[in-house]
Amino acid sequence: MDPTHSFPELPPEIIIQIFEATARASRDGAYAISLVCGWARDLALPYLFATVVHRTKPSFSVTLSSGQRRPSQSRPTGPLKQGHLVRNLWTESTGVAQPSGEEDIIRVCPNVENLALMSSSLRSLSQALQARAAASRKDGRTSDDAFLHRLRSITLVTHTFRYDWHFLVGAQLHDGSQLLHNITHLRILDMKVSAFCPHNLLPNLTHLALPYLDLGNNFEQDVLRLPNGVLEHRSLQMIVLTVEEEKWLTNPWYLISRYPGKNTASPREAFRTLAQWAQQRDDRLYVVLSPRVGTEPCQEWVDAARGGITLWEAAAEARANDSHGAGLPASYPKTARR
C-alpha cells in the first residue's frame, strides 16, 4: 500500500460496509460519512435523519436538528428536505411560534413511526393529515398514500385533556384505517394538571406509561390511583409507572418512611418495595426510574430512538433481573427535605 494514501486500497464493497457500520454506530459518524462524497452522503442520510428533534424558541427562531452539534448560526431554519427519512420525531414549542410550524414539520415527515409532541399539537397532527389528503386528491398523486401509516407510538410532553383529542377521533388514513386505532404505545410525561388519559380512544393500545405520583398516589395509603378504566383495557400488556429519580431522592412527597412491615429507610429498598407492591396489584404494572438524574426526558427519548434501551425494555429487564432501584444510593442524601 502506498504510504502517501490516507485510506487503504480496499474493494468498494468493503468500504461501503465500513461506512455503513460507522453511520449506524453514532450520529457523529453518520455526519462525518455524509461529508465524504455524494454516494456516501446517500448512504449516511437515513441514519443521520432517522431521529429528529424540532423545537421552537421564544425568539421565534426554529431549531431543526438531526442531533449533530453545530454552531447555532448554522442550524437550518427551512423545511426539512429529508423529512421522508424521519422515523422518530420530537416536536415541541417552548415559546410563541407560528401556528403552522408544527403542522408543516409533520406534513414533511410521512413515515414517522414514533412521535413526541405537546398535547396542544395534536390539532396540528389532525390538520397535517387533512392537508396531505386534500393535496393528494387535488393533484391526483399517490405519494401521500402512506402518510402516517407507520405511526405507532406517541409520547405526550405535556398533560392532556379530552378536548385535545377530539380533532383526531375518527381521523382516517388513506387505506381507511383510523389513525388512533393504529397507536400501540403511549407515554404521558406530565399529569400534574390533568389526570386524563386517552386510553379509551386507543383500542389497540398495548403499552402505556404514566408518571406515578402525578396521579396523586400515596404509597403509605396502600392505594393505587390510575385513570379510570386503565386496568380494564383489554389490549394493554404493559403499564409502566414512571418515577423521576431526582424527586424520588429529594422531594418529601416521594420519601416513604412509614410503610408497615417494610424497610423503606433506603431509597433503593423503598423503590424495590414499590415495584413489588404494584406488581401484586396487577402483573401488568411495572415501576421504572425515569428520567434518571442528569438526563432530560427529551434526551432519554432520543437515546432510545437511536437504538438504546427503551422504557419498555428497561421495565421488563428490571423485573426479569430483580434489579429495581439499581443505581439508587443506600440512604437518602442529607439535602433531602423531610
Coordinates of C-alpha atoms in Angstrom, one line a residue:
M1 CA 0.0 0.0 0.0
D2 CA 1.3 3.5 -0.9
P3 CA 2.1 5.2 2.4
T4 CA 1.0 8.5 0.8
H5 CA -2.5 7.3 0.6
S6 CA -4.7 8.2 3.6
F7 CA -7.0 5.2 3.0
P8 CA -6.1 1.6 2.2
E9 CA -7.0 0.2 -1.2
L10 CA -10.0 -1.9 -0.3
P11 CA -12.7 -3.3 -2.5
P12 CA -15.7 -0.9 -2.8
E13 CA -17.9 -3.4 -1.1
I14 CA -15.7 -3.4 2.0
I15 CA -15.6 0.4 2.0
I16 CA -19.4 0.6 1.8
Q17 CA -19.7 -1.8 4.7
I18 CA -17.3 0.2 6.8
F19 CA -19.1 3.5 6.0
E20 CA -22.5 2.0 6.8
A21 CA -21.3 0.5 10.1
T22 CA -19.8 3.9 11.0
A23 CA -23.0 5.7 10.1
R24 CA -25.1 3.3 12.1
A25 CA -22.9 3.4 15.2
S26 CA -23.2 7.1 16.0
R27 CA -24.7 10.4 14.9
D28 CA -21.2 11.9 14.7
G29 CA -20.1 9.0 12.5
A30 CA -23.1 9.4 10.2
Y31 CA -22.5 13.2 9.9
A32 CA -18.8 12.6 9.0
I33 CA -19.7 10.0 6.4
S34 CA -22.2 12.3 4.8
L35 CA -19.4 14.8 4.1
V36 CA -17.2 12.3 2.2
C37 CA -18.9 12.3 -1.2
G38 CA -22.3 12.0 -2.9
W39 CA -22.8 8.3 -2.7
A40 CA -21.5 8.2 0.9
R41 CA -24.0 11.0 1.7
D42 CA -26.9 9.0 0.3
L43 CA -25.7 6.1 2.5
A44 CA -25.5 8.1 5.7
L45 CA -28.6 10.3 5.5
P46 CA -31.1 7.7 6.5
Y47 CA -29.1 7.2 9.7
L48 CA -28.5 10.9 10.2
F49 CA -32.1 11.9 9.9
A50 CA -33.9 8.9 11.3
T51 CA -34.3 10.8 14.6
V52 CA -35.1 14.5 14.6
V53 CA -35.7 17.0 17.4
H54 CA -37.7 20.1 16.4
R55 CA -38.0 22.9 18.9
T56 CA -39.3 26.5 18.5
K57 CA -37.7 29.1 20.7
P58 CA -39.3 32.2 22.3
S59 CA -37.3 34.3 19.9
F60 CA -39.4 32.9 17.1
S61 CA -36.4 31.0 15.6
V62 CA -36.9 27.4 14.8
T63 CA -34.3 24.7 15.6
L64 CA -34.4 21.6 13.4
S65 CA -31.7 19.2 14.3
S66 CA -30.7 15.6 13.5
G67 CA -28.8 15.6 16.7
Q68 CA -25.4 16.6 15.3
R69 CA -24.0 19.5 17.3
R70 CA -23.3 22.6 15.2
P71 CA -22.9 26.3 15.9
S72 CA -26.2 28.0 16.5
Q73 CA -25.9 30.2 13.4
S74 CA -25.6 27.2 11.1
R75 CA -28.8 25.4 12.2
P76 CA -31.3 25.0 9.4
T77 CA -34.5 27.0 9.7
G78 CA -36.2 26.0 6.5
P79 CA -38.3 22.9 5.6
L80 CA -36.8 19.5 6.3
K81 CA -35.8 18.2 2.9
Q82 CA -35.0 14.8 4.3
G83 CA -38.4 14.5 6.0
H84 CA -39.2 11.2 4.3
L85 CA -36.2 9.7 6.2
V86 CA -37.5 10.6 9.6
R87 CA -38.8 7.7 11.7
N88 CA -38.6 9.4 15.2
L89 CA -39.8 13.0 15.6
W90 CA -39.8 15.1 18.8
T91 CA -41.6 18.4 18.1
E92 CA -42.1 21.0 20.9
S93 CA -43.0 24.6 21.1
T94 CA -41.2 26.3 24.0
G95 CA -42.4 29.8 23.2
V96 CA -44.8 31.7 20.9
A97 CA -44.4 30.3 17.3
Q98 CA -46.2 30.4 14.0
P99 CA -49.3 28.2 14.3
S100 CA -48.5 26.3 11.1
G101 CA -44.9 25.5 12.1
E102 CA -45.6 22.1 13.7
E103 CA -48.1 21.2 11.0
D104 CA -45.5 21.8 8.3
I105 CA -43.0 19.7 10.1
I106 CA -45.4 16.8 10.5
R107 CA -46.5 17.1 6.8
V108 CA -43.0 16.6 5.5
C109 CA -42.4 13.5 7.7
P110 CA -44.8 11.0 6.3
N111 CA -43.0 7.9 7.5
V112 CA -42.8 8.8 11.2
E113 CA -43.2 5.8 13.5
N114 CA -42.5 7.4 16.9
L115 CA -43.9 10.9 17.6
A116 CA -43.3 13.1 20.7
L117 CA -45.3 16.3 20.9
M118 CA -47.2 18.6 23.2
S119 CA -50.9 17.8 23.7
S120 CA -51.8 21.2 22.1
S121 CA -50.1 20.0 19.0
L122 CA -52.5 17.1 18.4
R123 CA -54.6 19.6 16.5
S124 CA -51.6 20.2 14.2
L125 CA -51.4 16.4 13.6
S126 CA -55.0 16.4 12.5
Q127 CA -54.5 19.4 10.3
A128 CA -51.5 17.9 8.7
L129 CA -53.4 14.7 7.9
Q130 CA -56.3 16.8 6.4
A131 CA -53.9 18.9 4.3
R132 CA -52.0 16.0 2.9
A133 CA -55.2 14.2 2.0
A134 CA -56.6 17.4 0.3
A135 CA -53.3 17.8 -1.7
S136 CA -53.4 14.2 -2.8
R137 CA -56.9 14.5 -4.0
K138 CA -56.3 17.8 -5.8
D139 CA -53.1 16.6 -7.6
G140 CA -54.1 13.0 -8.1
R141 CA -50.9 11.9 -6.5
T142 CA -50.2 8.6 -4.9
S143 CA -47.1 9.7 -3.0
D144 CA -49.3 10.7 0.0
D145 CA -51.0 7.3 0.3
A146 CA -48.7 6.1 3.1
F147 CA -48.8 9.4 5.1
L148 CA -48.7 8.5 8.9
H149 CA -49.4 4.8 8.1
R150 CA -46.4 3.8 10.2
L151 CA -47.2 5.9 13.3
R152 CA -47.5 3.5 16.2
S153 CA -46.0 5.4 19.2
I154 CA -47.0 8.7 20.8
T155 CA -45.2 10.5 23.7
L156 CA -47.1 13.5 25.2
V157 CA -44.6 16.0 26.5
T158 CA -47.4 17.9 28.5
H159 CA -50.5 17.0 30.3
T160 CA -53.6 16.5 28.2
F161 CA -57.4 17.0 28.2
R162 CA -60.2 15.1 26.5
Y163 CA -60.7 18.2 24.3
D164 CA -57.2 17.9 22.8
W165 CA -58.1 14.5 21.2
H166 CA -61.4 15.2 19.6
F167 CA -59.6 16.5 16.5
L168 CA -58.3 13.0 15.9
V169 CA -61.3 10.9 16.8
G170 CA -62.4 9.2 13.6
A171 CA -59.5 10.6 11.6
Q172 CA -58.8 8.1 8.7
L173 CA -55.8 7.3 6.7
H174 CA -55.7 6.6 3.0
D175 CA -56.3 2.9 3.5
G176 CA -59.4 3.6 5.5
S177 CA -57.9 2.7 8.9
Q178 CA -58.2 5.1 11.8
L179 CA -55.1 6.9 13.0
L180 CA -55.8 6.4 16.7
H181 CA -56.6 2.7 16.2
N182 CA -53.0 2.2 14.9
I183 CA -51.4 3.5 18.1
T184 CA -50.0 0.7 20.3
H185 CA -47.6 2.7 22.6
L186 CA -48.5 5.8 24.6
R187 CA -46.4 7.7 27.2
I188 CA -47.5 10.8 29.1
L189 CA -44.7 12.7 30.7
D190 CA -46.7 15.1 32.8
M191 CA -50.1 14.7 34.5
K192 CA -49.8 17.2 37.4
V193 CA -52.5 19.5 36.0
S194 CA -54.8 16.8 34.4
A195 CA -55.0 13.1 35.0
F196 CA -56.8 12.4 31.8
C197 CA -55.5 9.5 29.7
P198 CA -57.0 8.8 26.3
H199 CA -56.6 5.0 26.6
N200 CA -60.3 4.6 25.7
L201 CA -59.7 6.2 22.4
L202 CA -56.9 3.8 21.5
P203 CA -58.5 0.3 21.3
N204 CA -55.2 -1.4 20.2
L205 CA -53.0 0.2 22.8
T206 CA -50.6 -2.4 24.3
H207 CA -48.1 -0.3 26.2
L208 CA -48.9 2.7 28.4
A209 CA -46.6 4.8 30.6
L210 CA -47.8 7.3 33.2
P211 CA -46.0 9.4 35.9
Y212 CA -46.8 7.6 39.1
L213 CA -47.1 10.4 41.7
D214 CA -48.6 12.9 39.3
L215 CA -51.7 10.9 39.7
G216 CA -51.9 11.6 43.4
N217 CA -50.6 8.3 44.6
N218 CA -49.5 7.9 48.2
F219 CA -47.6 4.8 48.9
E220 CA -48.4 4.9 52.6
Q221 CA -52.1 4.7 52.0
D222 CA -51.7 1.4 50.2
V223 CA -54.0 2.7 47.4
L224 CA -53.1 2.7 43.7
R225 CA -54.6 5.6 41.7
L226 CA -54.8 5.2 37.9
P227 CA -57.1 6.9 35.3
N228 CA -60.5 5.2 35.3
G229 CA -60.6 2.1 33.1
V230 CA -56.9 1.6 32.6
L231 CA -56.8 -1.8 34.2
E232 CA -59.9 -2.8 32.3
H233 CA -58.4 -2.0 28.9
R234 CA -58.4 -5.4 27.2
S235 CA -55.4 -5.0 24.9
L236 CA -52.9 -3.5 27.4
Q237 CA -50.0 -5.7 28.0
M238 CA -47.7 -3.4 30.0
I239 CA -48.5 -0.4 32.2
V240 CA -45.3 1.4 33.3
L241 CA -45.4 3.8 36.2
T242 CA -42.5 6.2 35.9
V243 CA -40.8 7.9 38.8
E244 CA -38.4 10.8 38.4
E245 CA -35.2 9.8 40.2
E246 CA -34.3 13.3 41.4
K247 CA -37.7 13.8 43.0
W248 CA -37.6 10.3 44.5
L249 CA -34.4 11.3 46.3
T250 CA -35.1 14.8 47.3
N251 CA -38.8 15.6 47.3
P252 CA -40.7 14.8 50.6
W253 CA -43.7 13.6 48.6
Y254 CA -41.6 10.7 47.3
L255 CA -39.9 9.9 50.7
I256 CA -41.6 6.8 52.2
S257 CA -40.7 6.3 55.8
R258 CA -43.7 4.6 57.4
Y259 CA -44.8 1.6 55.2
P260 CA -45.9 -1.1 57.6
G261 CA -43.5 -4.0 57.9
K262 CA -41.2 -2.8 55.2
N263 CA -37.7 -1.4 55.2
T264 CA -38.1 1.9 53.5
A265 CA -35.3 3.8 55.2
S266 CA -33.3 3.3 52.0
P267 CA -34.4 4.9 48.7
R268 CA -33.2 1.7 46.9
E269 CA -35.2 -0.6 49.1
A270 CA -38.2 1.7 49.1
F271 CA -38.2 1.6 45.3
R272 CA -38.0 -2.2 45.2
T273 CA -40.9 -2.3 47.6
L274 CA -42.9 0.0 45.4
A275 CA -42.3 -2.1 42.3
Q276 CA -43.3 -5.3 44.2
W277 CA -46.3 -3.6 45.6
A278 CA -47.5 -2.5 42.2
Q279 CA -47.0 -6.0 40.6
Q280 CA -49.1 -7.6 43.4
R281 CA -52.0 -5.4 42.3
D282 CA -51.7 -6.3 38.6
D283 CA -49.0 -8.2 36.9
R284 CA -49.0 -5.8 34.0
L285 CA -47.9 -2.9 36.3
Y286 CA -44.2 -2.0 36.2
V287 CA -42.3 0.8 38.0
V288 CA -39.3 2.4 36.4
L289 CA -37.0 5.3 37.4
S290 CA -37.4 7.8 34.5
P291 CA -35.9 10.1 33.8
R292 CA -32.7 9.4 35.7
V293 CA -30.7 12.1 37.4
G294 CA -28.9 14.3 34.8
T295 CA -31.0 13.1 31.9
E296 CA -33.7 15.2 30.4
P297 CA -36.8 13.5 29.1
C298 CA -36.0 14.5 25.5
Q299 CA -32.5 13.1 25.7
E300 CA -33.9 9.9 27.2
W301 CA -36.3 9.6 24.3
V302 CA -33.6 10.4 21.7
D303 CA -31.3 7.7 23.2
A304 CA -34.0 5.1 23.0
A305 CA -35.0 6.1 19.4
R306 CA -31.4 5.8 18.3
G307 CA -31.1 2.2 19.4
G308 CA -30.7 2.5 23.2
I309 CA -32.8 0.6 25.7
T310 CA -36.4 1.7 25.6
L311 CA -38.6 2.4 28.6
W312 CA -40.5 -0.8 28.0
E313 CA -37.3 -2.9 27.7
A314 CA -36.0 -1.3 30.9
A315 CA -39.1 -2.2 32.8
A316 CA -39.1 -5.8 31.6
E317 CA -35.4 -6.1 32.3
A318 CA -35.7 -4.8 35.8
R319 CA -38.4 -7.3 36.6
A320 CA -36.6 -10.2 35.0
N321 CA -33.3 -9.4 36.8
D322 CA -34.9 -8.2 40.0
S323 CA -32.9 -5.0 39.7
H324 CA -35.5 -2.4 40.6
G325 CA -33.8 0.7 42.0
A326 CA -30.4 -0.2 40.6
G327 CA -28.1 2.8 40.9
L328 CA -30.0 4.4 43.7
P329 CA -28.0 5.1 46.9
A330 CA -28.5 3.1 50.1
S331 CA -29.5 6.2 52.0
Y332 CA -31.2 9.5 51.3
P333 CA -29.0 12.5 50.6
K334 CA -28.6 14.9 53.5
T335 CA -30.2 17.6 51.4
A336 CA -33.4 15.7 51.2
R337 CA -36.3 17.6 52.7
R338 CA -38.2 15.5 55.2

